[in-house]
mmCIF file of C-alpha atoms in Angstrom:
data_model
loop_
_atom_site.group_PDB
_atom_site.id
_atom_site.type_symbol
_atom_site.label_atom_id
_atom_site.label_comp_id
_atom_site.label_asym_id
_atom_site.label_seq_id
_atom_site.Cartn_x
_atom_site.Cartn_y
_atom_site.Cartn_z
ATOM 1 C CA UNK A 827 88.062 63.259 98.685
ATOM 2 C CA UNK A 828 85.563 66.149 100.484
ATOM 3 C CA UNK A 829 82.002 65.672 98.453
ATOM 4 C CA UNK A 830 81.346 68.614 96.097
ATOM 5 C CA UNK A 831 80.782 72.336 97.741
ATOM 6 C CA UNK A 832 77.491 73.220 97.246
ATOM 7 C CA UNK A 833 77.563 77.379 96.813
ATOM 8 C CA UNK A 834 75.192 79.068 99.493
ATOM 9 C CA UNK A 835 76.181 82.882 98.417
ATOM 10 C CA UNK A 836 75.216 85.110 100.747
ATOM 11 C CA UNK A 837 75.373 88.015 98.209
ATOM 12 C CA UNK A 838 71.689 89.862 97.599
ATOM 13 C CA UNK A 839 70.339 87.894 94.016
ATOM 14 C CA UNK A 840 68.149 90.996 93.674
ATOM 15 C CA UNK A 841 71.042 94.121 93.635
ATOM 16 C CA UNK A 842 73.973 91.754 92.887
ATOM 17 C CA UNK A 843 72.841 88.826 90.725
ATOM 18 C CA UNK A 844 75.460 86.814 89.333
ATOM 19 C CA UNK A 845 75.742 86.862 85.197
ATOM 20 C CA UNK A 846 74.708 82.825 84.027
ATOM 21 C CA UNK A 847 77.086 81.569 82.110
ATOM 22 C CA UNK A 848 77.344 78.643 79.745
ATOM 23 C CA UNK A 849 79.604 76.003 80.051
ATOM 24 C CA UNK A 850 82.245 75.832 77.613
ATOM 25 C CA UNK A 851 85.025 72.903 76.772
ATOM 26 C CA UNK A 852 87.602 75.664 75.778
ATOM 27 C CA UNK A 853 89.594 75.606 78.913
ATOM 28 C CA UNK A 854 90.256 72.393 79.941
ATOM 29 C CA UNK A 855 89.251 69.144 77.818
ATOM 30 C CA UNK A 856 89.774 66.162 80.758
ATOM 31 C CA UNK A 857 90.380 63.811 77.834
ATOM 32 C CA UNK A 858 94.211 65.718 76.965
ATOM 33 C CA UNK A 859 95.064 64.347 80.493
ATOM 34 C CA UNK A 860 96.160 60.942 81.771
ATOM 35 C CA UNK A 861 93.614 58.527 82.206
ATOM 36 C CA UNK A 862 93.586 58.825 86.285
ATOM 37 C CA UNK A 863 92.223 62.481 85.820
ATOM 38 C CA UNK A 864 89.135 61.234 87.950
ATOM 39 C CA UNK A 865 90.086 60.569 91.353
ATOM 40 C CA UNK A 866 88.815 57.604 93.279
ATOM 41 C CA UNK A 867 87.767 58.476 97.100
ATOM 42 C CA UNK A 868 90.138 57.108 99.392
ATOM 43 C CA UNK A 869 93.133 55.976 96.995
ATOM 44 C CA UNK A 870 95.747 58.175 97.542
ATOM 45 C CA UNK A 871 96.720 60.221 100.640
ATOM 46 C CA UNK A 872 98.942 63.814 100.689
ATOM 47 C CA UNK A 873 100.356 65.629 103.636
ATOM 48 C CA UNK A 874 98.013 68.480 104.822
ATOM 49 C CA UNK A 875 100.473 71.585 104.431
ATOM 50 C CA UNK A 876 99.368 75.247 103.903
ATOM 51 C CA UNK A 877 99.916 76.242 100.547
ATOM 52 C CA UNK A 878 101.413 79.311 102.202
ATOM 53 C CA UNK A 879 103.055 80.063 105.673
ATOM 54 C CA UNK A 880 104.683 83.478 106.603
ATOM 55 C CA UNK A 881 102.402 84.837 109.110
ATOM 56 C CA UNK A 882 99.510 83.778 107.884
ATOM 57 C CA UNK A 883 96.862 81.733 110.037
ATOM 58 C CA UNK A 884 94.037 79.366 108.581
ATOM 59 C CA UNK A 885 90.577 80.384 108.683
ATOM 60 C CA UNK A 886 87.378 79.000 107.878
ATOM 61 C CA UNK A 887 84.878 80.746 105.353
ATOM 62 C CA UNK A 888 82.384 80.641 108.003
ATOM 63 C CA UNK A 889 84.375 82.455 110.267
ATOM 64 C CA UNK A 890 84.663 85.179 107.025
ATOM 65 C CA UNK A 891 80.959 85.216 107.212
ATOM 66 C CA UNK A 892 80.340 85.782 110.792
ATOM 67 C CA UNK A 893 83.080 86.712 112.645
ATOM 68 C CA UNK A 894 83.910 89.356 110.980
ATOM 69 C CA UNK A 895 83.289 93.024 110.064
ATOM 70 C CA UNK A 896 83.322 94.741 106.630
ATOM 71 C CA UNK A 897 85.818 97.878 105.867
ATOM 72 C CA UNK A 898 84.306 100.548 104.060
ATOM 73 C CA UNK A 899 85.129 103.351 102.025
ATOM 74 C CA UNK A 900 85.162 106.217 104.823
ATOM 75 C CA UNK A 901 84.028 109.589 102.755
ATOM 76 C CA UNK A 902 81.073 107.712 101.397
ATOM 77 C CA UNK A 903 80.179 104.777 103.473
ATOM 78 C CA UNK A 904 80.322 102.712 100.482
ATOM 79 C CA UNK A 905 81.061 98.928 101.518
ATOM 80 C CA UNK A 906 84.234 96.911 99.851
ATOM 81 C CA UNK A 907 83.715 93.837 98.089
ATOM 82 C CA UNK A 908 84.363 91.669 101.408
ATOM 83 C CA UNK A 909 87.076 88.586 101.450
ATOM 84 C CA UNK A 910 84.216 85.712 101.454
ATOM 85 C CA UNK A 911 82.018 87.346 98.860
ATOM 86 C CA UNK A 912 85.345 87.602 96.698
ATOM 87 C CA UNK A 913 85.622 83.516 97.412
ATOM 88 C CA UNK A 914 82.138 82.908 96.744
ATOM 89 C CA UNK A 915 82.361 84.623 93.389
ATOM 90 C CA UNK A 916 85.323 82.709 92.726
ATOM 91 C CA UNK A 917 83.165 79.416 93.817
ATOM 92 C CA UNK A 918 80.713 80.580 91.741
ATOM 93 C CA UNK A 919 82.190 81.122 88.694
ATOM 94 C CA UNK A 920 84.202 77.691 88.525
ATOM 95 C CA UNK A 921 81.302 75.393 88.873
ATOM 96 C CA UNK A 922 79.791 77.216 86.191
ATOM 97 C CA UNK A 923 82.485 77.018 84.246
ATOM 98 C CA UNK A 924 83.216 73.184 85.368
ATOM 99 C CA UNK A 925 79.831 72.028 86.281
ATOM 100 C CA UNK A 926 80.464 68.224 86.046
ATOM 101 C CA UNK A 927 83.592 68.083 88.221
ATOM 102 C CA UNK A 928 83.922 68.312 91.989
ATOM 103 C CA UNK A 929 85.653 70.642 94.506
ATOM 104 C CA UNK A 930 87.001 70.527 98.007
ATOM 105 C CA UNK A 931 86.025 73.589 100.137
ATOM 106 C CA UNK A 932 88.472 76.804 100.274
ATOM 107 C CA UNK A 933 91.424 76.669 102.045
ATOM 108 C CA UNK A 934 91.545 80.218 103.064
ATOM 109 C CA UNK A 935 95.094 81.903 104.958
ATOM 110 C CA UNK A 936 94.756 85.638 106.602
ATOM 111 C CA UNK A 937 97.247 88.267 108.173
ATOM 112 C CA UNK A 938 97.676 91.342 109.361
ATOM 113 C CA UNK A 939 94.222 91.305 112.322
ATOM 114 C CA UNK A 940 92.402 94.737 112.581
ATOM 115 C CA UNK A 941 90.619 94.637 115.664
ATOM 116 C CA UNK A 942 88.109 97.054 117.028
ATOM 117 C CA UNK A 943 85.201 97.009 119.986
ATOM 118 C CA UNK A 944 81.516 97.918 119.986
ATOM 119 C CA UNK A 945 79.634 101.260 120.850
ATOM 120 C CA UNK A 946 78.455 99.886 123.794
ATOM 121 C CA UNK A 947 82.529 99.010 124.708
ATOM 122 C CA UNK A 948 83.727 102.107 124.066
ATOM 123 C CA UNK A 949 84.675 102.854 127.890
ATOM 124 C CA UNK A 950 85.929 99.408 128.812
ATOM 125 C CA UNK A 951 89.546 98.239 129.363
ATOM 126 C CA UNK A 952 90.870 95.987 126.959
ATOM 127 C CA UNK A 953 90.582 93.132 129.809
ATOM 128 C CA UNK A 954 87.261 93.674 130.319
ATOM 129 C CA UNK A 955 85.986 93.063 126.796
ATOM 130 C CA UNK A 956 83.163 90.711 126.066
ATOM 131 C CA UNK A 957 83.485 87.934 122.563
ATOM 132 C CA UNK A 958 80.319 90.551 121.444
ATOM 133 C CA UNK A 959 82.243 93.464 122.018
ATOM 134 C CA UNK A 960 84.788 92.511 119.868
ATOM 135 C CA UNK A 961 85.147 93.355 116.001
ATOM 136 C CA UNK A 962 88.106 92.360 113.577
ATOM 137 C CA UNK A 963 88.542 92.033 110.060
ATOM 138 C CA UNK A 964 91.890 91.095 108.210
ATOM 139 C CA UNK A 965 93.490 93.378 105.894
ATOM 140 C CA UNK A 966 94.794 90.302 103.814
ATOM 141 C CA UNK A 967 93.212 87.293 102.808
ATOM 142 C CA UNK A 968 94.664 84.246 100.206
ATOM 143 C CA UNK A 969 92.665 81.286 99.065
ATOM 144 C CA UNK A 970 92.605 78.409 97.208
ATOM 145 C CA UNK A 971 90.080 75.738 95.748
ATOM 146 C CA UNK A 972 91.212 72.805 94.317
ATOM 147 C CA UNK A 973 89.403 70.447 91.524
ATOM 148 C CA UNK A 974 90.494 67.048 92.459
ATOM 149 C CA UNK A 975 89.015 65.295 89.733
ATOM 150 C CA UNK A 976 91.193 67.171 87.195
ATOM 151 C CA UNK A 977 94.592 65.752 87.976
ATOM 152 C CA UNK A 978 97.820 64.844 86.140
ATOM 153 C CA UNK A 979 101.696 63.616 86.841
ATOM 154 C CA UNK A 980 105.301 65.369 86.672
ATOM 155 C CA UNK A 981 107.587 63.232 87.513
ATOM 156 C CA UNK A 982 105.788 61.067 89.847
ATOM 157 C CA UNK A 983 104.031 64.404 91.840
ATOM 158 C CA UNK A 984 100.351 64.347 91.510
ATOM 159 C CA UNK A 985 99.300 67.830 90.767
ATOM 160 C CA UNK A 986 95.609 69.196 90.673
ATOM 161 C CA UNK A 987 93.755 71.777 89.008
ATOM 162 C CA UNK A 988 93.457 74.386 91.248
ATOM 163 C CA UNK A 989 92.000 78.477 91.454
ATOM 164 C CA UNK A 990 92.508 80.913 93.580
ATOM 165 C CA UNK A 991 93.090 84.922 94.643
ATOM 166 C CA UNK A 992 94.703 87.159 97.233
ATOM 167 C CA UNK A 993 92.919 89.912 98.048
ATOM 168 C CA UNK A 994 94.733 93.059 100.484
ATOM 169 C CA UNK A 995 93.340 95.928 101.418
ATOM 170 C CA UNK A 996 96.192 97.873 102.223
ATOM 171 C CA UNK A 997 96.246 98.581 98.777
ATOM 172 C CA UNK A 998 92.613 100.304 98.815
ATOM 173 C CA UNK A 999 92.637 103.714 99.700
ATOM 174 C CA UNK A 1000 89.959 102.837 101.944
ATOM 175 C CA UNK A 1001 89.956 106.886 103.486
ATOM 176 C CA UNK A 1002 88.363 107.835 100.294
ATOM 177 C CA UNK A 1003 85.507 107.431 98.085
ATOM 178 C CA UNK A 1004 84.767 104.371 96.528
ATOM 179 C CA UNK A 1005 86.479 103.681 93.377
ATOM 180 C CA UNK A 1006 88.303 100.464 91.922
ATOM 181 C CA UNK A 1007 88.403 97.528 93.989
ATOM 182 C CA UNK A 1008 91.910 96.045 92.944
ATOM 183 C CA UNK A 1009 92.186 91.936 93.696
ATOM 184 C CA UNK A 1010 94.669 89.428 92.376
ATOM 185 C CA UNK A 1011 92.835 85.937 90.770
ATOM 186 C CA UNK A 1012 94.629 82.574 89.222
ATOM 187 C CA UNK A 1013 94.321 79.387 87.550
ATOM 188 C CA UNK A 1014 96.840 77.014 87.496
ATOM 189 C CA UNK A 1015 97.851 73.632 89.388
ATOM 190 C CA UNK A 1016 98.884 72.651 92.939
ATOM 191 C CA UNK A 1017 101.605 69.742 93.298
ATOM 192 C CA UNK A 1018 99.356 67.147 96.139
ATOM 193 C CA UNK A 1019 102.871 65.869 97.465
ATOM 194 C CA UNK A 1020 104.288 69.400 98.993
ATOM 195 C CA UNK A 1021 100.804 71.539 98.457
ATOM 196 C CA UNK A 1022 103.280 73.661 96.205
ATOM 197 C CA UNK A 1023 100.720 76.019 93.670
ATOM 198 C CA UNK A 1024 102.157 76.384 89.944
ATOM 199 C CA UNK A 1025 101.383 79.738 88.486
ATOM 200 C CA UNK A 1026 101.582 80.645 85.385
ATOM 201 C CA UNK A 1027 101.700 83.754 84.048
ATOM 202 C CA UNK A 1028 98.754 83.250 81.590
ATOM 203 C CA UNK A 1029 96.633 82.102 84.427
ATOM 204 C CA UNK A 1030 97.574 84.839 86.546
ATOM 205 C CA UNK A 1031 96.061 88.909 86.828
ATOM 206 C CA UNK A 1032 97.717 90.331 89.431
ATOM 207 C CA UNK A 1033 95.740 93.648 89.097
ATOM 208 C CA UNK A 1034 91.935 92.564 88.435
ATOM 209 C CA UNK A 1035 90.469 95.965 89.137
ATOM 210 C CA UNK A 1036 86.371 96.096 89.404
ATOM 211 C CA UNK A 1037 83.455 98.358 90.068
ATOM 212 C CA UNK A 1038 80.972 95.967 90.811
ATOM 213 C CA UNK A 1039 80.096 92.094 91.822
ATOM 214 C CA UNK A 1040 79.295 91.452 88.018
ATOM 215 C CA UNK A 1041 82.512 92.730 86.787
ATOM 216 C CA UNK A 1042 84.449 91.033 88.881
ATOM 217 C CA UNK A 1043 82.801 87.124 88.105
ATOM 218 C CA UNK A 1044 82.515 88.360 84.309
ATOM 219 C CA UNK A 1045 86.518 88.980 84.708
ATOM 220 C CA UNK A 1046 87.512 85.772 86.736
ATOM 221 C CA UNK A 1047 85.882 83.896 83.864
ATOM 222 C CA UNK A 1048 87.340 85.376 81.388
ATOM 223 C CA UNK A 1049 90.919 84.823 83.277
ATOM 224 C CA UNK A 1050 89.522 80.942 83.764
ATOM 225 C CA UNK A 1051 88.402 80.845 79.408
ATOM 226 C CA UNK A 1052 91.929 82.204 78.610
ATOM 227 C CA UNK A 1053 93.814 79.693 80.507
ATOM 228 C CA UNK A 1054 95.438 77.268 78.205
ATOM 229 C CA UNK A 1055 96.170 73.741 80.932
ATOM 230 C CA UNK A 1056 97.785 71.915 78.056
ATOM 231 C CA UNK A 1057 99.999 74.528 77.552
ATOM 232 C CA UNK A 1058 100.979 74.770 81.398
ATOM 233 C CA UNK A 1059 101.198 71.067 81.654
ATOM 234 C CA UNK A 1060 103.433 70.798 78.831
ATOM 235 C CA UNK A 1061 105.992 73.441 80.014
ATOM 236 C CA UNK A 1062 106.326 72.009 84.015
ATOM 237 C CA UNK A 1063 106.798 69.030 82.283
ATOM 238 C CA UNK A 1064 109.604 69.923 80.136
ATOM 239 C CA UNK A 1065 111.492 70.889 83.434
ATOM 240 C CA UNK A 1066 111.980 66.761 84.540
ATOM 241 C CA UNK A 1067 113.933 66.739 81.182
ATOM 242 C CA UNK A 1068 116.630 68.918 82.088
ATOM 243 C CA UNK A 1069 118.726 68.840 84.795
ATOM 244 C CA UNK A 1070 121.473 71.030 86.750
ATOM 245 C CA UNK A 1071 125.187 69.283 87.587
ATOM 246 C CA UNK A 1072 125.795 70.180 91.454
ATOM 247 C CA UNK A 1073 128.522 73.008 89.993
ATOM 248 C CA UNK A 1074 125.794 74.822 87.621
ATOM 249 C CA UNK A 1075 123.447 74.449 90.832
ATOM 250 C CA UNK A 1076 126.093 76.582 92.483
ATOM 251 C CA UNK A 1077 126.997 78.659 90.248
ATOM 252 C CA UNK A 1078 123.244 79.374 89.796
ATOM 253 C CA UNK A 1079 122.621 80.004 93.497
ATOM 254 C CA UNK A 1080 126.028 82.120 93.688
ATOM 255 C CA UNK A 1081 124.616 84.297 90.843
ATOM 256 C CA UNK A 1082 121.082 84.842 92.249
ATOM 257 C CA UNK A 1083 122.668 86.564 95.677
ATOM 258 C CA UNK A 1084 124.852 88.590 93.051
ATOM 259 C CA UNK A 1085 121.678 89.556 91.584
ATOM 260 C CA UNK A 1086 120.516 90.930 94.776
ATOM 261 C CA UNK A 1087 123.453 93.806 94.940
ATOM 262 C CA UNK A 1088 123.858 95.054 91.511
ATOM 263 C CA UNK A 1089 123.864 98.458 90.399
ATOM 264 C CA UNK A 1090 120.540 99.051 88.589
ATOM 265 C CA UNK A 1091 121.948 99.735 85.387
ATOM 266 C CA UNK A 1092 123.444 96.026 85.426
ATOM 267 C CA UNK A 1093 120.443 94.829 86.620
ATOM 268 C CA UNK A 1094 118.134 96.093 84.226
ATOM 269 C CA UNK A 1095 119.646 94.111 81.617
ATOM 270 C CA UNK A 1096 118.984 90.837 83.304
ATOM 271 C CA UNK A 1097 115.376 89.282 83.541
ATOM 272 C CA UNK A 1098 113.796 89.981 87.176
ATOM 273 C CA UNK A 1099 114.153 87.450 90.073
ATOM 274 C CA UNK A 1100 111.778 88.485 93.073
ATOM 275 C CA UNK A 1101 113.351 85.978 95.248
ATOM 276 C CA UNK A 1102 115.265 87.417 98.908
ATOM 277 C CA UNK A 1103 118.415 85.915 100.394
ATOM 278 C CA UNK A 1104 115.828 84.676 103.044
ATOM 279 C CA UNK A 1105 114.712 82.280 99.945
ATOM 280 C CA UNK A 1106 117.596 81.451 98.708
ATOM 281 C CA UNK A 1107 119.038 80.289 101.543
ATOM 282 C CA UNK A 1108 116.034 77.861 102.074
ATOM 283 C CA UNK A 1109 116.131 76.632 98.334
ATOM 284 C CA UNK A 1110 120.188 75.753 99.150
ATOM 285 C CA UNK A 1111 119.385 73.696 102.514
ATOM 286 C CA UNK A 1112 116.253 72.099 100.384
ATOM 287 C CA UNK A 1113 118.742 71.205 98.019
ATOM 288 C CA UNK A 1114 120.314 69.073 100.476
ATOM 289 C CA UNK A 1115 117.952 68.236 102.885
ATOM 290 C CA UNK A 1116 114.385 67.920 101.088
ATOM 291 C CA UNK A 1117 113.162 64.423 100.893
ATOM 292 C CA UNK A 1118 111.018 64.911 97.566
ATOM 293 C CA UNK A 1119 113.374 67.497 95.815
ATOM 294 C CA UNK A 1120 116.851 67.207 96.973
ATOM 295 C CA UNK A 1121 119.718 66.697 94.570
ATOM 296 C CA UNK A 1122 120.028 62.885 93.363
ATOM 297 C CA UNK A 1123 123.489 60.850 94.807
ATOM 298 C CA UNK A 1124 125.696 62.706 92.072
ATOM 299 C CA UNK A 1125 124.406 66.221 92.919
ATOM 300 C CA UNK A 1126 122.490 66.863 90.241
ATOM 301 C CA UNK A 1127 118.755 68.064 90.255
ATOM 302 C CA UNK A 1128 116.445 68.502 87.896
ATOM 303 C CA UNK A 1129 114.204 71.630 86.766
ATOM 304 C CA UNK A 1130 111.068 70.469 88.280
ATOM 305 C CA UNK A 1131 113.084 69.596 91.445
ATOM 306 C CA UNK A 1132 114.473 72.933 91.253
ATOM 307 C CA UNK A 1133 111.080 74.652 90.677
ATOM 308 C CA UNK A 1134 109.301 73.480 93.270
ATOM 309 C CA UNK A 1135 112.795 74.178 95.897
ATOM 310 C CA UNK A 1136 111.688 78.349 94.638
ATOM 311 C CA UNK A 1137 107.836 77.474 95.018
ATOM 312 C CA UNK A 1138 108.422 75.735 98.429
ATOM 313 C CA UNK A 1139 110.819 78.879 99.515
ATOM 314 C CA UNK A 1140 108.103 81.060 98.364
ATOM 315 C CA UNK A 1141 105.526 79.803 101.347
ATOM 316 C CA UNK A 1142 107.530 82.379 103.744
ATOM 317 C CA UNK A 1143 106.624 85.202 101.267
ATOM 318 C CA UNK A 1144 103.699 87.648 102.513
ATOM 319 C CA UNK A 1145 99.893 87.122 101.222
ATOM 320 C CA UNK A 1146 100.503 90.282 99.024
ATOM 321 C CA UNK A 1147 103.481 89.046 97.351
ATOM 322 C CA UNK A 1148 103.093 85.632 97.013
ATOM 323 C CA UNK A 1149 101.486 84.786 93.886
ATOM 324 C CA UNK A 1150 103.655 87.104 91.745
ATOM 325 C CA UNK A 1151 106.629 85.328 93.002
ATOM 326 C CA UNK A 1152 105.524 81.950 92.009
ATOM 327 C CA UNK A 1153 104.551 82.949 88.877
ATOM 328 C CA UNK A 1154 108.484 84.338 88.687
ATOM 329 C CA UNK A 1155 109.424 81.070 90.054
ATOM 330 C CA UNK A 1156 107.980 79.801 86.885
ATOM 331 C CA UNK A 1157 109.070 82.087 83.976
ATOM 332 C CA UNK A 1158 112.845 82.190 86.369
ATOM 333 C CA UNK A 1159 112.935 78.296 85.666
ATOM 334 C CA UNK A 1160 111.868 78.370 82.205
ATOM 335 C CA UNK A 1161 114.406 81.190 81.359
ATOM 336 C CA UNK A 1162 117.644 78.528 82.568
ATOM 337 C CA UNK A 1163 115.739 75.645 80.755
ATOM 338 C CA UNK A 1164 116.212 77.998 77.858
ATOM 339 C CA UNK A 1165 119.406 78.744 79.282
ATOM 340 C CA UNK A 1166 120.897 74.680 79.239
ATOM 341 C CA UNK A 1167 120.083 74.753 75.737
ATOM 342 C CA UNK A 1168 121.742 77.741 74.394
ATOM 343 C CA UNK A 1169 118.257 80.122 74.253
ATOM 344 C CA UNK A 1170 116.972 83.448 75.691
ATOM 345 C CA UNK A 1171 118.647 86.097 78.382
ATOM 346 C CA UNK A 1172 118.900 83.591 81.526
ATOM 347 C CA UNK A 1173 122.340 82.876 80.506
ATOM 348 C CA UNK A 1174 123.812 85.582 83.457
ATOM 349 C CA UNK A 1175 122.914 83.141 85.607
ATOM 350 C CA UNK A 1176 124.490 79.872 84.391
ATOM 351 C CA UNK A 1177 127.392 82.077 83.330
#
């Protein structure tokens, strides 16, 4: 386990100072967990996956710092909140919030390069460019932090407390003035076995618009006080208890690529899956093939299994999508838990 991040924000204390806030016991009580909830260095080891794939490439918050340029608004020169000052909010804000436990550093993910030159370049070929005379910034950026020392079990995965946003610029209207800055935040857990996140949709704005530095800490907070882990733990958890026969699971997967061709009318009547025939075609050769998820020797799987074959499929998603699909992963598998027992409007597809 990585020794706890010590926060060196570069934003300015004197023009953006950062609202103190006082600890509360509100959002997470490490006493409602099991009793290995503190992790000892060394005693268990997890494959090093990226919580998300697609065409996303890892990147260090260093890198952020240096390496790269800021975007502004154009018709006033206004700067954007930039992707590490977004992170180091974030940092901020959960060590005040959680001041006695530890973090590992961010894993950050970015796509979609926009690369420019120098003044001083403007003449050169491409070839002929120095490192110096080379500027980029990324138009979409995903991160994570994890809290290992708040930890519980589903069904033998290891899952840990985890935050973290997506922030894309292609949704600013950067060629205008500044207004809004729009950014997507969470709390929730990731499973430590498959680096699978678990969002939920209480733990989860996916349109955390802000004016300012301030507004946007004062608002991750609040999204952080709101959270209710018990409540999150307790539902994921209710998934091990219910399981699929290989013939529901089939009927299930023939139904979601139905879903994906009907008429709007029909489909408005049945709750929304976000997931693409690209997914669900991974989720069926998971079934089959994944060594911590895969249907048991009789071909049935359960609901967590299940869940995390979606969250796993949902890796190939884009930066800008991805968090509101695995929060649909979660309400999708909660709607045919409800489903098995005779409850709610997933019955379509179980039908």
């Amino acid at each position: 386990m990585e020794a706890q991040v010590i926060v060196e924000s570069k934003i300015n204390q004197e023009s953006h100072r950062l609202i103190p806030v006082k600890p509360t016991n509100n959002i997470m009580n490490p006493g409602t967990f099991q009793t290995n909830n503190v992790i000892t260095p060394g005693t268990t080891k997890f494959p090093n996956k990226p919580f998300i794939e697609a065409n996303t490439q890892e990147i260090s918050l260093h890198s952020l710092q240096n390496d790269c340029v800021i975007p502004v608004f154009s018709k006033d020169n206004e700067r954007t909140i930039s992707h590490q000052e977004f992170i180091e909010i974030a940092q901020e804000s959960v060590l005040r919030v959680f001041p006695h436990h530890t973090f590992e550093k961010p894993e950050i993910r970015v796509s979609h390069q926009i690369k420019g030159r120098t003044p001083e370049a403007i003449h050169k070929n491409v070839k002929d460019l120095l490192d110096h005379e080379r500027t980029q910034y990324f138009e979409r950026m995903a991160f994570i932090i994890r809290i290992p020392s708040i930890v519980d079990n589903i069904n033998g995965n290891e899952i840990a407390l985890t935050i973290g946003g997506v922030r894309s610029y292609n949704l600013e209207n950067l060629y205008n003035k500044k207004t809004f800055e729009k950014f997507k935040f969470f709390i929730g857990f990731q499973n430590k076995v498959c680096c699978n996140l678990c969002v939920w949709s209480d733990g989860f704005v996916d349109d955390m618009k802000v004016s300012s530095y301030q507004e946007l800490q004062t608002k991750i907070i609040e999204v952080i006080q709101n959270y209710n882990a018990e409540k999150h733990l307790l539902g994921m958890k209710a998934f091990a208890k219910h399981s699929l026969t290989e013939t529901q699971f089939a009927q299930l997967i023939g139904r979601t690529r139905l879903y994906q061709h009907l008429p709007k009318k029909d489909k408005a009547l049945i709750p929304n899956l976000n997931f693409t025939d690209g997914h669900i075609n991974t989720i069926v050769k998971d079934y089959f093939e994944d060594d911590s998820f895969c249907r048991n020797e009789q071909g049935d799987i359960n609901l967590w299994n299940v869940y995390n074959l979606f969250t796993q499929a949902n890796k190939s998603s884009y930066i800008d999508t991805f968090l509101d699909r695995n929060v649909n992963a979660y309400d999708f598998t909660n709607g045919i838990q409800k489903a098995l027992i005779g409850n709610g409007d997933y019955n379509w597809f179980l039908s």
